[in-house]
Coordinates of C-alpha atoms and ligand atoms in Angstrom, one line a residue:
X295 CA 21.7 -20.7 -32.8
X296 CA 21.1 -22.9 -29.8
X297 CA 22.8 -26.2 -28.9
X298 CA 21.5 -28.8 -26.5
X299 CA 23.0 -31.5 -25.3
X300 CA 22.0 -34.4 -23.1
X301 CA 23.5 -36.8 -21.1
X302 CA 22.9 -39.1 -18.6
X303 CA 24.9 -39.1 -16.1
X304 CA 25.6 -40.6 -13.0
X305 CA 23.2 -39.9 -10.0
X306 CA 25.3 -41.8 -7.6
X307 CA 24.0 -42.1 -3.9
X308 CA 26.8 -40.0 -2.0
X309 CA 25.8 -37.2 -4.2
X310 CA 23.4 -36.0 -1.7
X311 CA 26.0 -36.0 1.9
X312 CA 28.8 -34.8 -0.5
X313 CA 26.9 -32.0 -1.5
X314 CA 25.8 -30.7 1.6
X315 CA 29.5 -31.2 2.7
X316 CA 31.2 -29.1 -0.1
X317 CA 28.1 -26.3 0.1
X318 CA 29.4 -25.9 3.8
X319 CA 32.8 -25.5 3.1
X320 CA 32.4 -23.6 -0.3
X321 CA 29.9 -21.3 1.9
X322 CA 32.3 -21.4 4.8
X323 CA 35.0 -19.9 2.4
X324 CA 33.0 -17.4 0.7
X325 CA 32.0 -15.8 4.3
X326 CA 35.4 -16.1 5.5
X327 CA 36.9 -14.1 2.5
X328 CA 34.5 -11.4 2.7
X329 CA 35.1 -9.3 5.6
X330 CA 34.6 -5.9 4.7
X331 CA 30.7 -7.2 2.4
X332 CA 30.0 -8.5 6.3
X333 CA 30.6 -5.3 7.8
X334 CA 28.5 -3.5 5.1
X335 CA 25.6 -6.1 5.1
X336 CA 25.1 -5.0 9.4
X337 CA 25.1 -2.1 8.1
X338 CA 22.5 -2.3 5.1
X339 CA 20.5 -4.6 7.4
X340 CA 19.8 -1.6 9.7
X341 CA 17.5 0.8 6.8
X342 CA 17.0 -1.7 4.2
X343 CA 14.4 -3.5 4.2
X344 CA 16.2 -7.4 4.6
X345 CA 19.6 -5.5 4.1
X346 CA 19.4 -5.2 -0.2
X347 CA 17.3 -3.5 -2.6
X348 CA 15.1 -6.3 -4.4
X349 CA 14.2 -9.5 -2.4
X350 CA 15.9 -11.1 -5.8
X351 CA 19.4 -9.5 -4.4
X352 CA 19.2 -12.2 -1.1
X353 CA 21.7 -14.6 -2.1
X354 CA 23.1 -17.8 0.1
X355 CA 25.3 -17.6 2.2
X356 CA 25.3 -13.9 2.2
X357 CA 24.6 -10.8 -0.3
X358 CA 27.3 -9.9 -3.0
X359 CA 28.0 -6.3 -2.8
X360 CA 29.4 -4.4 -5.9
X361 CA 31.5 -1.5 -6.6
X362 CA 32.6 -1.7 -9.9
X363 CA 32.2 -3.4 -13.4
X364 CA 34.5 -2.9 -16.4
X365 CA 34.0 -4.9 -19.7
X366 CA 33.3 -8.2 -18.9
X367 CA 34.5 -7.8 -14.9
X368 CA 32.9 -6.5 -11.8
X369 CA 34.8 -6.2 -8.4
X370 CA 32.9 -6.4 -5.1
X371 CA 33.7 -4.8 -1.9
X372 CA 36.6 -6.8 -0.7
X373 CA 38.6 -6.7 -4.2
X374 CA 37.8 -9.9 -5.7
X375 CA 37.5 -9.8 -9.8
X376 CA 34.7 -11.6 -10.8
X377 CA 34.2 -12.9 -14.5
X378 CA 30.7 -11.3 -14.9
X379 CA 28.1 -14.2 -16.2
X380 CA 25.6 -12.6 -14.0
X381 CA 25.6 -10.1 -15.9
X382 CA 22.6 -8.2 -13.9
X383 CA 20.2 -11.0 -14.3
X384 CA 20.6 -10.7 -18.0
X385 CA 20.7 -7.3 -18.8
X386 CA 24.3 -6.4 -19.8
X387 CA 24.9 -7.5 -23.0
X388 CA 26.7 -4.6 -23.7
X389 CA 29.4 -5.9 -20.8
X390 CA 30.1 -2.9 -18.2
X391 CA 31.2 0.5 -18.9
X392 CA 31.0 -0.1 -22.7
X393 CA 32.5 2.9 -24.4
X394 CA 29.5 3.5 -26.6
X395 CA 26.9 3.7 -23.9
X396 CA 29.3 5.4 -22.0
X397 CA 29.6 8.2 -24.4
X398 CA 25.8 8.1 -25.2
X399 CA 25.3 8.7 -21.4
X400 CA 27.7 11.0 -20.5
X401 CA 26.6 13.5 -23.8
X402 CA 23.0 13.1 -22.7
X403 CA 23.6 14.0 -19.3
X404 CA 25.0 17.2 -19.6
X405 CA 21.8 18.6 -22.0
X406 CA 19.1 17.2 -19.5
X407 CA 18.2 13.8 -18.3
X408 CA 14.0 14.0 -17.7
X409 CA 11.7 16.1 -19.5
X410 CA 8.3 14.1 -19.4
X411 CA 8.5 14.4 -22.9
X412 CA 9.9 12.8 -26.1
X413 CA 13.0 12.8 -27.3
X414 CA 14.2 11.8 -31.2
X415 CA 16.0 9.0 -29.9
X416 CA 12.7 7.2 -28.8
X417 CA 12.0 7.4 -32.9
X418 CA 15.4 5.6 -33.6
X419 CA 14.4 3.2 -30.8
X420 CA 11.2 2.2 -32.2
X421 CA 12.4 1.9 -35.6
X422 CA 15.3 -0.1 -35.0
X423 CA 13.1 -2.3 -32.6
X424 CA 10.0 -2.5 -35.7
X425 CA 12.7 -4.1 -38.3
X426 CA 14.5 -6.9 -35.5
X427 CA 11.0 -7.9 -34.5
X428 CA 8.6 -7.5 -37.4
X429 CA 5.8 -5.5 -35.0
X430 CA 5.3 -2.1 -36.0
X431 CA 4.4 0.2 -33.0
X432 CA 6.2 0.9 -29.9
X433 CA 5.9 2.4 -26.7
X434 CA 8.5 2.5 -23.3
X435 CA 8.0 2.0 -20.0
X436 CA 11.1 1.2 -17.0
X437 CA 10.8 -2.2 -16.2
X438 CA 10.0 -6.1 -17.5
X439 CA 7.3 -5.5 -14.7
X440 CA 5.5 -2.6 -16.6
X441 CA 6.2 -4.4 -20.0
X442 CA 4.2 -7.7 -19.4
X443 CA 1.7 -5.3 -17.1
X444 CA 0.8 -3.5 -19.9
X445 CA 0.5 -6.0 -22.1
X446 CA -2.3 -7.9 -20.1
X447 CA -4.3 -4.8 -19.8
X448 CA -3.9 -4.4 -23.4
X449 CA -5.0 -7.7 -24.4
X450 CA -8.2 -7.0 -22.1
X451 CA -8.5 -3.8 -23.5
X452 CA -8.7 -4.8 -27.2
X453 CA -10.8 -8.0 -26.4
X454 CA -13.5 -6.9 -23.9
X455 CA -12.3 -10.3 -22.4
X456 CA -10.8 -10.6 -18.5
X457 CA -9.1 -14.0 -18.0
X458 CA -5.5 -14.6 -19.2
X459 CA -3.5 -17.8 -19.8
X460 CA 0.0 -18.0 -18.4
X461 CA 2.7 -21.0 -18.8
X462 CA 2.9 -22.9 -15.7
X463 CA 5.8 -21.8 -13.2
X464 CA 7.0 -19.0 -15.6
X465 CA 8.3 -15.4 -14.2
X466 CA 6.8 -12.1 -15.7
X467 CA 7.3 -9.8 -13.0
X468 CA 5.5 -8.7 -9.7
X469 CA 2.1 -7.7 -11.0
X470 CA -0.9 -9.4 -9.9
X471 CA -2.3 -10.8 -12.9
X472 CA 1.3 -12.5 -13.4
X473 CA 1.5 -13.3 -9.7
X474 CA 0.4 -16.6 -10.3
X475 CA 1.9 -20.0 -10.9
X476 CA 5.2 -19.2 -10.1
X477 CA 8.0 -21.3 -8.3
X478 CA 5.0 -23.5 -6.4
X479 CA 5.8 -26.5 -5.5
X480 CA 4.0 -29.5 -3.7
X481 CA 0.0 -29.2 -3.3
X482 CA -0.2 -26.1 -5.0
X483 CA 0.8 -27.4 -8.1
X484 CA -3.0 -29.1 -8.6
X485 CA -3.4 -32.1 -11.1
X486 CA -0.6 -32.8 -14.3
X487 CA -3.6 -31.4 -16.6
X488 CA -5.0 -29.1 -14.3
X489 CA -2.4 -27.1 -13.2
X490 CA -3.6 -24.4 -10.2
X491 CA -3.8 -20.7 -10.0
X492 CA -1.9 -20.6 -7.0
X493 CA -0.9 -17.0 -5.8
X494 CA 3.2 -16.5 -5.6
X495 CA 3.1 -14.5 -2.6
X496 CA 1.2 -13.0 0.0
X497 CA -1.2 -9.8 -1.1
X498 CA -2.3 -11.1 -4.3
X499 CA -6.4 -11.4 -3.6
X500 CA -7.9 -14.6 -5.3
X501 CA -10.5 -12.3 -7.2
X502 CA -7.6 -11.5 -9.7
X503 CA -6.1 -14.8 -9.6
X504 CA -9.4 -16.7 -10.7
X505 CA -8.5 -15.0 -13.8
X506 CA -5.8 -16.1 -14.4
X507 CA -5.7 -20.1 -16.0
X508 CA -2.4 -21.9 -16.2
X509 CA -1.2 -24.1 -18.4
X510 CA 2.0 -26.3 -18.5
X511 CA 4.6 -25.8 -21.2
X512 CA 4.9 -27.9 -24.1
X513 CA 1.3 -28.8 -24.2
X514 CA -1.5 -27.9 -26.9
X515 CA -3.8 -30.1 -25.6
X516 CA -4.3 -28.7 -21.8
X517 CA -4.4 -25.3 -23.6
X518 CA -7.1 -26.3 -26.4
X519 CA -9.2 -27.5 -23.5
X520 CA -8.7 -24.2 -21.1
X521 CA -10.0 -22.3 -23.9
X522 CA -12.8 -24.5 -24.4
X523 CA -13.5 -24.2 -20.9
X524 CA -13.8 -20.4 -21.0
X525 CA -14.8 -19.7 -24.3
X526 CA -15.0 -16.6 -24.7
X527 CA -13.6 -15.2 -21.9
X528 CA -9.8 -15.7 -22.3
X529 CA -8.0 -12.0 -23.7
X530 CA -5.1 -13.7 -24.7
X531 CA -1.6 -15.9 -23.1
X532 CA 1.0 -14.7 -22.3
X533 CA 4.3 -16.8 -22.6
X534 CA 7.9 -17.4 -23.0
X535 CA 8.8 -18.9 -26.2
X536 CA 11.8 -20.3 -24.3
X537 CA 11.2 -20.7 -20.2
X538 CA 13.8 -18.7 -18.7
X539 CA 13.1 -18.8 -15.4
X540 CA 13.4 -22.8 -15.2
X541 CA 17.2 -22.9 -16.0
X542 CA 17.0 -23.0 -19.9
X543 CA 13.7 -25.1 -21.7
X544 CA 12.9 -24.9 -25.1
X545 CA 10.1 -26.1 -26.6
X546 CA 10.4 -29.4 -27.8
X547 CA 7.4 -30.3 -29.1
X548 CA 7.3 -29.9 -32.8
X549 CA 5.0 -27.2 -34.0
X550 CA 4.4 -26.3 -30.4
X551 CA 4.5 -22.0 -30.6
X552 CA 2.9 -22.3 -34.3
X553 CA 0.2 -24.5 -32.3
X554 CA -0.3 -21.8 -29.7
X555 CA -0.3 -18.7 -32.4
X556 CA -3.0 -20.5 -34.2
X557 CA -5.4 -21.8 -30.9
X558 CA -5.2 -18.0 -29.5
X559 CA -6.2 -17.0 -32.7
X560 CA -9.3 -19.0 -33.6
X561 CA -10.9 -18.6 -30.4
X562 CA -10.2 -14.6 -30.9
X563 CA -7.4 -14.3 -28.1
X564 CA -4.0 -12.5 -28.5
X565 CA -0.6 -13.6 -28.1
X566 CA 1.5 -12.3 -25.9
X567 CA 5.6 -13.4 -26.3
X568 CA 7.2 -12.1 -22.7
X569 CA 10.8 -11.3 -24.3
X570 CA 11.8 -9.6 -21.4
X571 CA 14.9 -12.1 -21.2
X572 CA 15.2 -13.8 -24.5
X573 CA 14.4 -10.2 -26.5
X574 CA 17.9 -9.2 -28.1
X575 CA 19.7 -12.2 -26.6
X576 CA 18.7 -15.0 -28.3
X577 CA 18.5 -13.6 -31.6
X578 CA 18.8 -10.1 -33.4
X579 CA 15.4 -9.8 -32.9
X580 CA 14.6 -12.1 -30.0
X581 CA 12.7 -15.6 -30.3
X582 CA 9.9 -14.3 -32.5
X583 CA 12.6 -13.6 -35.2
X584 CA 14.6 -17.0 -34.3
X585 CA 11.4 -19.1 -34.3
X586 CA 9.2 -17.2 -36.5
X587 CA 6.4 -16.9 -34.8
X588 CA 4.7 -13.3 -34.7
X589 CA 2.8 -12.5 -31.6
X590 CA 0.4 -9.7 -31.4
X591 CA 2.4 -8.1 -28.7
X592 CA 6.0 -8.7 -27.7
X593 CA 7.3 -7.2 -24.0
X594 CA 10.7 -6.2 -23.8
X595 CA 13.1 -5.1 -21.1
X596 CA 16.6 -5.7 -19.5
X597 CA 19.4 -6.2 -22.3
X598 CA 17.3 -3.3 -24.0
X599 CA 18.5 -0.4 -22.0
X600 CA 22.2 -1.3 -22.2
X601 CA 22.1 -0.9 -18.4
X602 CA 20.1 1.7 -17.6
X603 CA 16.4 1.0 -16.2
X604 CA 14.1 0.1 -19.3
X605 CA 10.5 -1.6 -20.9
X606 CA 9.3 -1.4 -24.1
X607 CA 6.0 -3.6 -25.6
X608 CA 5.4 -3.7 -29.4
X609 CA 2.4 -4.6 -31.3
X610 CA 0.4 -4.9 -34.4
X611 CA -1.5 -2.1 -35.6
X612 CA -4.3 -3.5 -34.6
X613 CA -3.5 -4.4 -31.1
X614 CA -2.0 -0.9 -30.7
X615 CA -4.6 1.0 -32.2
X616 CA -6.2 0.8 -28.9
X617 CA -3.9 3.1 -27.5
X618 CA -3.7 6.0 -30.5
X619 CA -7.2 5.6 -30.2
X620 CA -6.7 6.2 -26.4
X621 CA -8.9 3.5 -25.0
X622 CA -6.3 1.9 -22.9
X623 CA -4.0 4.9 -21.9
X624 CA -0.2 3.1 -21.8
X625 CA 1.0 6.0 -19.7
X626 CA 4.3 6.6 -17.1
X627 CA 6.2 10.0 -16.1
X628 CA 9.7 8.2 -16.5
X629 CA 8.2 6.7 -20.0
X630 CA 10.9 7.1 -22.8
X631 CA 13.6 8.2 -20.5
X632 CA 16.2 10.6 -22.2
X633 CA 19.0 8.7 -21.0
X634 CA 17.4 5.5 -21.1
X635 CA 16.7 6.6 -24.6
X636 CA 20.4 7.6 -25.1
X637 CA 21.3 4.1 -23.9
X638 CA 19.1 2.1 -25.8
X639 CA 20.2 3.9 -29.2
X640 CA 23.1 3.1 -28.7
X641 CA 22.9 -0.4 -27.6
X642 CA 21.0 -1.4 -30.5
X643 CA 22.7 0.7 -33.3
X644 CA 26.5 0.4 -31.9
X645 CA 26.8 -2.5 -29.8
X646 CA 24.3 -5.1 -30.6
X647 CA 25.5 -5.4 -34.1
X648 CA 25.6 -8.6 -36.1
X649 CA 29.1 -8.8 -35.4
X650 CA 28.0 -8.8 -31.6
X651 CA 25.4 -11.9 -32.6
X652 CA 28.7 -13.8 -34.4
X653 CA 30.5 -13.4 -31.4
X654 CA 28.1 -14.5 -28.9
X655 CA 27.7 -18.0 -31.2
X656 CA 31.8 -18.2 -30.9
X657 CA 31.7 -17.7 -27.5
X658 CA 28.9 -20.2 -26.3
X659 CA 30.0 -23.1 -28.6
X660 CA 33.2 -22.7 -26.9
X661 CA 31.6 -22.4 -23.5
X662 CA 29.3 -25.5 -24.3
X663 CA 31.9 -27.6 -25.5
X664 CA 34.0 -27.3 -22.3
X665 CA 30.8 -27.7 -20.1
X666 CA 30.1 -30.8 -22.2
X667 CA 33.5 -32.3 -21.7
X668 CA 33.4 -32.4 -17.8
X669 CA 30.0 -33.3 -17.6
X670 CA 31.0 -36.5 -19.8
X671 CA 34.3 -37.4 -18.0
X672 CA 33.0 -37.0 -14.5
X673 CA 29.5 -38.6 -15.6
X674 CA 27.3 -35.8 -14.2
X675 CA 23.9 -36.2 -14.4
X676 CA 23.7 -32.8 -15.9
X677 CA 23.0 -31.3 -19.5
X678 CA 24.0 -28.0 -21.0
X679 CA 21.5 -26.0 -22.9
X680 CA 22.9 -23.0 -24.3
X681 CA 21.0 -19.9 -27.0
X682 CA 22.4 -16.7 -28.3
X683 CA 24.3 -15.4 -25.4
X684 CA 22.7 -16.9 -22.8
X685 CA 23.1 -20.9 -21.4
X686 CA 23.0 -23.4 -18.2
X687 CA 24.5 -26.8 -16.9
X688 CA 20.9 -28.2 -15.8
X689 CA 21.7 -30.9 -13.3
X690 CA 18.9 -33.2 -14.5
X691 CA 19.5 -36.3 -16.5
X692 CA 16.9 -36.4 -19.0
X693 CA 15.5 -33.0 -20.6
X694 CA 13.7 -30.6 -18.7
X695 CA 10.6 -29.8 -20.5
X696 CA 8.3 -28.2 -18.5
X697 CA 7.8 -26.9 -15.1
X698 CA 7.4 -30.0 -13.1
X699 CA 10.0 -31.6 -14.5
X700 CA 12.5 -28.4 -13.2
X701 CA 10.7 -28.5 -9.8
X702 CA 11.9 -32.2 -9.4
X703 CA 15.5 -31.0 -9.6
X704 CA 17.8 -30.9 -6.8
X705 CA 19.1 -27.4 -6.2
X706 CA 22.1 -28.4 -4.4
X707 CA 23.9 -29.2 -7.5
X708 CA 23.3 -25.9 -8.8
X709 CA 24.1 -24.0 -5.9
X710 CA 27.4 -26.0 -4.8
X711 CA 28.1 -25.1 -8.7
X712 CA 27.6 -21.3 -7.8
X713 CA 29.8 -21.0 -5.0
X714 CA 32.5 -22.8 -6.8
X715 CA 32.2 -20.4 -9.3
X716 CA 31.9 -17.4 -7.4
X717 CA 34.8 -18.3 -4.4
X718 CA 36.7 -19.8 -8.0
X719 CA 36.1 -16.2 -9.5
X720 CA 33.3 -16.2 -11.7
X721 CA 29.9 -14.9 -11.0
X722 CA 26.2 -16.3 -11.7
X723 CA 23.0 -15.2 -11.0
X724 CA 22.9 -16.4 -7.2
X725 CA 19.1 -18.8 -7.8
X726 CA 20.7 -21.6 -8.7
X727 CA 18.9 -23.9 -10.8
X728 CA 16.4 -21.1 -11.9
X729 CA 18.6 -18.8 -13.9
X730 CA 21.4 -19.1 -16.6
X731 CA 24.9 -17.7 -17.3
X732 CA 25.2 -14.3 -20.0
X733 CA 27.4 -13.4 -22.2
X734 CA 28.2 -9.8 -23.0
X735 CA 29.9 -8.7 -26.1
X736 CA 33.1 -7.8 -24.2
X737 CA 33.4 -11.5 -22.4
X738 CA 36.8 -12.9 -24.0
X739 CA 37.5 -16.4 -24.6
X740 CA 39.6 -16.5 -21.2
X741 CA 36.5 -15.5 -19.1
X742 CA 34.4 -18.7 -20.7
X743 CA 37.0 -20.9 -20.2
X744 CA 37.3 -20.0 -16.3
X745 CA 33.5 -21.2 -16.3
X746 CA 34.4 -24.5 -17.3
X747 CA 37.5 -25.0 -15.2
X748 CA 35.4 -24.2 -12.4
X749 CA 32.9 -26.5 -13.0
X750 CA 35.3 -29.0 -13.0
X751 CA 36.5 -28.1 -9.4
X752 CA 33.2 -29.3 -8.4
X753 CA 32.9 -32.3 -10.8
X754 CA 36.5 -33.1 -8.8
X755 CA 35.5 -32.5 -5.1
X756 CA 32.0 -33.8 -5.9
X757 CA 33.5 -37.3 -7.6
X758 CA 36.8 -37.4 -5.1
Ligands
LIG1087 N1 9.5 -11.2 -17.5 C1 10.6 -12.1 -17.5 C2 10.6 -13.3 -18.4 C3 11.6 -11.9 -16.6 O1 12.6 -12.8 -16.5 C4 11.5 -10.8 -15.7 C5 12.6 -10.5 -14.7 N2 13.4 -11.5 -14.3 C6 10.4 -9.9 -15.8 C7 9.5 -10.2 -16.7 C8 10.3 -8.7 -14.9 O2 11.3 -7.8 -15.3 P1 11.7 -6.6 -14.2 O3 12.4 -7.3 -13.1 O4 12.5 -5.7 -15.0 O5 10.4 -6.0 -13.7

């Protein structure tokens, strides 16, 4: 299932001036080569807001602008074929245009696409969703955002309890109580053992994130002693099983999510696993199937929809009673999309199949192993760390396993390594040492190995 691997490289002092050298050329390259995405970015920059759509779609040295994605391939505006590891920050699993969806789509189209109300395929949904991940009620919303926001409220709801704990420096979308603890760096970090509640942007008030405690990953101790500091008072955590917003970090201490399951549980908390990114990826039936750890509530979204805009959250029957009972009131005009619906059928009962699982481990011990062998010839000090479909080259010489051990990474490894991918013709999510590659089930064995010839352009210009 996953394969780690560490080793430590060399950290030599021109690394620093060579970097900044080869991110000004690569960058210099990729603007040069991009005419017509220029011309379109003056253009964009004129009604939208920061010229893209989601602040997440800024990328350096400029925006990458799409118009087409077949199987494991997009193009962008000037015609360049990009190997697709981006993969829409983890959501196409399915690869583009997959025939299946595409059929699933296009039939649901033409007999309505929004009705406000349900449609069988939601039952198929749910169903198929209950056996991968062992929870037995479901209910949709459109986003990871609405996912993990419904999840808080529902912890609150079926506790009487305000507070919630979240993992230090973890991502689980723009909603205030989540807004918190994410990607701070310097002062706001607070004490090793007592990390701070620092807000992640501007317009989160300090009311809501006083009730929100953090605690760093990998660490039953901090989190024992935040509960007994608000006994009580803590609804439930809500956390990763495997940080994916810090590169790739499992946990690696041993016992660590059994620990958690059992401390939110004696002091009468829930558990909330965020599977927003490792949900489907991972594993069949994300990392509460692959570790074997049962939450109270699990939040899915992205690979889920096959593409189309998608949340889902699943709980026991307890937790969820509070919404048949209609206390908590999980509620959205878009909830259960048709097409969405359509999508997600047929992403989980055509696409996502074990054969698609087999194929994903083929692919990334392939991918790995090439990875690994640069990284050892050309002594990086970088490590690969690779699950299910999904992987990274962290540039870090000893294991990453927590927050403040990714915030002391230097992100111009990771972004020299992007542009010589993307101007080399592969394409990653553009924030570098945060994110990971994806594999979808149309990637060939071509596509991965273009990954690691890539990275050993850079290893080459970096070691020249
Ligand atoms: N949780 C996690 C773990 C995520 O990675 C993300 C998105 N990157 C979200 C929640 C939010 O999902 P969305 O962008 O669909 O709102």
């Amino acid at each position: 299932m996953a394969t780690a691997e560490r080793a430590r490289g060399r950290r030599t002092a021109e690394d620093g001036p060579r970097l900044d050298r080869l991110i000004a050329e690569q960058e210099e390259i990729f603007v040069r080569n991009r005419p017509r995405a220029a011309e379109i970015q003056r253009r964009a920059e004129r009604h939208l807001a920061g010229g893209v759509t989601s602040s997440w779609q800024v990328a350096e040295p400029k925006p990458v602008w799409i118009e087409r994605g077949k199987g494991s391939k997009v193009w962008d505006v000037d015609g360049h074929e990009l190997v697709d590891l981006h993969n829409g920050y983890g959501v196409m699993a399915v690869g583009h245009a997959h025939p299946k969806i595409v059929e699933a789509v296009q039939r649901r189209v033409t007999e309505g696409t929004h009705f406000a109300q349900p449609t069988p395929d939601s039952i198929v949904v749910a169903e198929n969703l209950a056996e991968r991940f062992g929870l037995p009620l479901w209910r949709f919303g459109n986003s990871g955002t609405e996912a993990t926001m419904d999840a808080v409220h529902l912890m609150r709801a079926a506790t009487g309890r305000n507070k919630i704990i979240k993992v230090e420096g973890t991502y689980h979308g723009h909603h205030d109580s989540v807004q918190v603890s994410v990607y701070q760096e310097g002062e706001d970090l607070g004490p090793n053992d007592h990390p701070f509640s620092a807000p992640a942007s501007a317009g989160i008030p300090t009311e809501i994130i006083e009730l929100t405690r953090v605690v760093p990953f990998n660490d039953l101790e901090t989190l024992e002693r935040v509960f007994a500091e608000h006994e009580g008072e803590i609804a439930g955590m809500i956390m990763e099983a495997v940080m994916m917003n810090c590169g790739i970090v499992l946990s690696t201490l041993p016992g660590y999510l059994e620990g958690v399951r059992r401390i939110t549980s004696e002091h009468g908390a829930l558990l909330t696993f965020d599977e927003v990114k490792t949900g489907l990826t991972i594993h069949p039936g994300g990392a509460t199937a692959a570790f074997g750890v049962t939450p109270d509530i699990v939040c899915l979204a992205k690979a889920l929809g096959g593409g189309l805009p998608c949340g889902a959250i699943g709980g026991t029957e307890e937790v969820m009673d509070v919404i048949v009972r209609g206390e908590y009131d999980q509620v959205g005009t878009f909830n259960g999309n048709p097409l969405t619906m359509a999508a997600a059928r047929a992403t989980l009962t055509e696409v996502l199949t074990p054969a698609a699982y087999e194929r994903f481990d083929a692919l990334r011990e392939r991918m790995t192993r090439g990875c690994r062998e640069v990284i050892d010839e050309y002594d990086l000090p970088a490590y690969v760390e690779a699950i299910g479909a999904k992987g990274s080259v962290t540039f870090a010489p000893e294991t990453v396993t927590d927050y403040r051990d990714y915030v002391k990474i230097d992100g111009r490894y990771s972004h020299a390594l992007w542009l010589f991918q993307h101007n080399g013709g592969v394409f990653l999510p553009p924030w570098g040492k945060a994110e990971q590659w994806m594999l979808s089930v149309q990637h060939s064995d071509q596509d991965v190995d273009l990954f690691a010839e890539n990275l050993r352009a850079f290893a080459t210009a970096l070691r020249s």
